[in-house]
C-alpha atoms as a PDB file:
ATOM      1  CA  UNK A   1     -11.914  31.463  29.067  1.00  0.00           C
ATOM      2  CA  UNK A   2     -10.971  27.798  29.264  1.00  0.00           C
ATOM      3  CA  UNK A   3      -8.081  27.322  31.709  1.00  0.00           C
ATOM      4  CA  UNK A   4      -6.474  24.354  29.900  1.00  0.00           C
ATOM      5  CA  UNK A   5      -6.637  23.569  26.198  1.00  0.00           C
ATOM      6  CA  UNK A   6      -4.960  20.473  24.784  1.00  0.00           C
ATOM      7  CA  UNK A   7      -3.961  20.040  21.147  1.00  0.00           C
ATOM      8  CA  UNK A   8      -1.850  17.806  18.947  1.00  0.00           C
ATOM      9  CA  UNK A   9      -3.867  14.625  19.022  1.00  0.00           C
ATOM     10  CA  UNK A  10      -4.168  12.757  15.741  1.00  0.00           C
ATOM     11  CA  UNK A  11      -4.350   9.395  14.000  1.00  0.00           C
ATOM     12  CA  UNK A  12      -0.865   7.893  13.765  1.00  0.00           C
ATOM     13  CA  UNK A  13       0.553   4.530  12.754  1.00  0.00           C
ATOM     14  CA  UNK A  14       2.234   2.237  15.300  1.00  0.00           C
ATOM     15  CA  UNK A  15       5.803   3.310  15.827  1.00  0.00           C
ATOM     16  CA  UNK A  16       4.980   6.911  15.026  1.00  0.00           C
ATOM     17  CA  UNK A  17       5.305  10.054  17.113  1.00  0.00           C
ATOM     18  CA  UNK A  18       3.106  12.891  18.290  1.00  0.00           C
ATOM     19  CA  UNK A  19       3.641  15.929  20.440  1.00  0.00           C
ATOM     20  CA  UNK A  20       0.740  17.048  22.581  1.00  0.00           C
ATOM     21  CA  UNK A  21       0.514  20.592  23.885  1.00  0.00           C
ATOM     22  CA  UNK A  22      -1.540  21.999  26.721  1.00  0.00           C
ATOM     23  CA  UNK A  23      -1.936  25.759  26.872  1.00  0.00           C
ATOM     24  CA  UNK A  24      -2.924  27.369  30.150  1.00  0.00           C
ATOM     25  CA  UNK A  25      -4.631  30.679  30.776  1.00  0.00           C
ATOM     26  CA  UNK A  26      -6.306  32.548  33.581  1.00  0.00           C
ATOM     27  CA  UNK A  27      -4.193  31.201  36.415  1.00  0.00           C
ATOM     28  CA  UNK A  28      -0.579  31.298  37.598  1.00  0.00           C
ATOM     29  CA  UNK A  29       0.666  28.391  35.509  1.00  0.00           C
ATOM     30  CA  UNK A  30       4.216  28.496  36.860  1.00  0.00           C
ATOM     31  CA  UNK A  31       2.934  27.773  40.368  1.00  0.00           C
ATOM     32  CA  UNK A  32       1.235  24.525  39.414  1.00  0.00           C
ATOM     33  CA  UNK A  33       2.373  20.961  38.915  1.00  0.00           C
ATOM     34  CA  UNK A  34       1.109  19.597  35.635  1.00  0.00           C
ATOM     35  CA  UNK A  35      -0.143  16.100  34.912  1.00  0.00           C
ATOM     36  CA  UNK A  36      -1.116  14.123  31.842  1.00  0.00           C
ATOM     37  CA  UNK A  37      -3.885  11.564  32.270  1.00  0.00           C
ATOM     38  CA  UNK A  38      -5.420   9.419  29.549  1.00  0.00           C
ATOM     39  CA  UNK A  39      -8.538   7.336  29.067  1.00  0.00           C
ATOM     40  CA  UNK A  40      -8.744   4.483  26.609  1.00  0.00           C
ATOM     41  CA  UNK A  41     -12.117   3.673  25.036  1.00  0.00           C
ATOM     42  CA  UNK A  42     -14.322   1.911  27.553  1.00  0.00           C
ATOM     43  CA  UNK A  43     -11.711   2.065  30.300  1.00  0.00           C
ATOM     44  CA  UNK A  44     -10.933   4.202  33.322  1.00  0.00           C
ATOM     45  CA  UNK A  45      -8.445   7.000  33.726  1.00  0.00           C
ATOM     46  CA  UNK A  46      -4.737   6.172  33.618  1.00  0.00           C
ATOM     47  CA  UNK A  47      -2.073   8.542  34.904  1.00  0.00           C
ATOM     48  CA  UNK A  48       0.668   9.093  32.317  1.00  0.00           C
ATOM     49  CA  UNK A  49       3.181  11.664  33.551  1.00  0.00           C
ATOM     50  CA  UNK A  50       3.803  14.623  35.843  1.00  0.00           C
ATOM     51  CA  UNK A  51       6.175  17.580  36.084  1.00  0.00           C
ATOM     52  CA  UNK A  52       6.852  19.967  38.932  1.00  0.00           C
ATOM     53  CA  UNK A  53       6.132  23.675  38.757  1.00  0.00           C
ATOM     54  CA  UNK A  54       9.701  24.565  37.757  1.00  0.00           C
ATOM     55  CA  UNK A  55      10.283  21.532  35.540  1.00  0.00           C
ATOM     56  CA  UNK A  56      11.664  19.342  38.275  1.00  0.00           C
ATOM     57  CA  UNK A  57      10.246  16.128  39.726  1.00  0.00           C
ATOM     58  CA  UNK A  58       9.367  14.421  36.459  1.00  0.00           C
ATOM     59  CA  UNK A  59       7.819  10.962  36.535  1.00  0.00           C
ATOM     60  CA  UNK A  60       6.163   8.537  34.139  1.00  0.00           C
ATOM     61  CA  UNK A  61       3.886   5.550  34.292  1.00  0.00           C
ATOM     62  CA  UNK A  62       5.734   2.317  33.562  1.00  0.00           C
ATOM     63  CA  UNK A  63       3.618   1.843  30.436  1.00  0.00           C
ATOM     64  CA  UNK A  64       5.119   4.952  28.784  1.00  0.00           C
ATOM     65  CA  UNK A  65       8.555   5.197  30.381  1.00  0.00           C
ATOM     66  CA  UNK A  66      11.389   5.627  27.850  1.00  0.00           C
ATOM     67  CA  UNK A  67       8.873   6.470  25.095  1.00  0.00           C
ATOM     68  CA  UNK A  68       7.195   9.641  26.367  1.00  0.00           C
ATOM     69  CA  UNK A  69       8.810  12.897  27.512  1.00  0.00           C
ATOM     70  CA  UNK A  70       7.071  15.627  29.463  1.00  0.00           C
ATOM     71  CA  UNK A  71       8.315  19.210  29.476  1.00  0.00           C
ATOM     72  CA  UNK A  72       7.019  22.682  30.177  1.00  0.00           C
ATOM     73  CA  UNK A  73       7.670  26.242  29.070  1.00  0.00           C
ATOM     74  CA  UNK A  74       6.532  28.532  31.854  1.00  0.00           C
ATOM     75  CA  UNK A  75       6.899  31.818  29.923  1.00  0.00           C
ATOM     76  CA  UNK A  76       4.591  30.302  27.281  1.00  0.00           C
ATOM     77  CA  UNK A  77       2.217  28.780  29.875  1.00  0.00           C
ATOM     78  CA  UNK A  78       2.429  25.472  28.060  1.00  0.00           C
ATOM     79  CA  UNK A  79       3.166  21.866  28.965  1.00  0.00           C
ATOM     80  CA  UNK A  80       4.107  19.280  26.360  1.00  0.00           C
ATOM     81  CA  UNK A  81       4.039  15.529  26.010  1.00  0.00           C
ATOM     82  CA  UNK A  82       6.350  14.129  23.344  1.00  0.00           C
ATOM     83  CA  UNK A  83       5.197  10.610  22.490  1.00  0.00           C
ATOM     84  CA  UNK A  84       7.475   8.306  20.512  1.00  0.00           C
ATOM     85  CA  UNK A  85       7.250   4.653  19.483  1.00  0.00           C
ATOM     86  CA  UNK A  86       3.492   4.812  19.809  1.00  0.00           C
ATOM     87  CA  UNK A  87       1.544   1.592  20.293  1.00  0.00           C
ATOM     88  CA  UNK A  88      -2.130   0.784  19.699  1.00  0.00           C
ATOM     89  CA  UNK A  89      -2.594   0.590  23.469  1.00  0.00           C
ATOM     90  CA  UNK A  90      -1.669   4.280  23.673  1.00  0.00           C
ATOM     91  CA  UNK A  91      -4.966   5.094  21.968  1.00  0.00           C
ATOM     92  CA  UNK A  92      -7.250   7.278  24.042  1.00  0.00           C
ATOM     93  CA  UNK A  93      -8.265  10.733  25.113  1.00  0.00           C
ATOM     94  CA  UNK A  94      -5.375  12.610  26.662  1.00  0.00           C
ATOM     95  CA  UNK A  95      -6.074  15.221  29.316  1.00  0.00           C
ATOM     96  CA  UNK A  96      -3.780  17.704  30.985  1.00  0.00           C
ATOM     97  CA  UNK A  97      -4.518  18.778  34.519  1.00  0.00           C
ATOM     98  CA  UNK A  98      -3.092  21.242  37.015  1.00  0.00           C
ATOM     99  CA  UNK A  99      -2.644  20.774  40.740  1.00  0.00           C
ATOM    100  CA  UNK A 100      -1.113  22.993  43.388  1.00  0.00           C
ATOM    101  CA  UNK A 101       1.489  20.371  44.203  1.00  0.00           C
ATOM    102  CA  UNK A 102       2.458  16.751  44.300  1.00  0.00           C
ATOM    103  CA  UNK A 103      -0.416  14.278  44.164  1.00  0.00           C
ATOM    104  CA  UNK A 104       0.110  10.748  45.472  1.00  0.00           C
ATOM    105  CA  UNK A 105      -0.742   7.979  43.052  1.00  0.00           C
ATOM    106  CA  UNK A 106      -4.103   7.244  44.646  1.00  0.00           C
ATOM    107  CA  UNK A 107      -5.219  10.834  44.023  1.00  0.00           C
ATOM    108  CA  UNK A 108      -4.046  11.218  40.427  1.00  0.00           C
ATOM    109  CA  UNK A 109      -7.088   9.497  38.927  1.00  0.00           C
ATOM    110  CA  UNK A 110      -9.610  11.655  40.750  1.00  0.00           C
ATOM    111  CA  UNK A 111     -10.577  14.757  38.810  1.00  0.00           C
ATOM    112  CA  UNK A 112     -11.614  16.574  41.966  1.00  0.00           C
ATOM    113  CA  UNK A 113      -8.010  16.502  43.211  1.00  0.00           C
ATOM    114  CA  UNK A 114      -6.983  18.865  40.428  1.00  0.00           C
ATOM    115  CA  UNK A 115      -7.659  22.571  40.337  1.00  0.00           C
ATOM    116  CA  UNK A 116      -7.946  22.603  36.524  1.00  0.00           C
ATOM    117  CA  UNK A 117      -8.715  19.892  33.978  1.00  0.00           C
ATOM    118  CA  UNK A 118      -8.628  20.214  30.186  1.00  0.00           C
ATOM    119  CA  UNK A 119     -11.169  19.070  27.609  1.00  0.00           C
ATOM    120  CA  UNK A 120      -8.824  16.471  26.117  1.00  0.00           C
ATOM    121  CA  UNK A 121      -7.254  15.658  22.754  1.00  0.00           C
ATOM    122  CA  UNK A 122      -7.778  12.329  20.956  1.00  0.00           C
ATOM    123  CA  UNK A 123      -4.830  10.106  20.101  1.00  0.00           C
ATOM    124  CA  UNK A 124      -5.460   7.102  17.889  1.00  0.00           C
ATOM    125  CA  UNK A 125      -2.686   4.660  17.073  1.00  0.00           C
ATOM    126  CA  UNK A 126      -3.701   2.331  14.292  1.00  0.00           C
ATOM    127  CA  UNK A 127      -2.478   0.990  10.989  1.00  0.00           C
END
């Protein structure tokens, strides 16, 4: 059983929208903070957004602020990332990850800081 499974990635034109989903299983999802991290082709990991265990403490990277919205549905064990006004620089593999609490910025790009890490879903923004 894979603890985190992302879906919703696709090829979309600039200015378009996508909603990513991350379904959790096998652990107490409602006890975990959830993070979205992405990796552009040939580049390192970039933190995108986070949400607290009860839906509080939401934050975004400056590069996606006002365009992306994170949310979670604890009864459904799912976290979402609504992405609007997509740009070519948003292209990459998007991963969701679970941690037992708040991670400072310097820890968010280290996979070993998370208790669970998904397999990723590909987002391509191109005309």
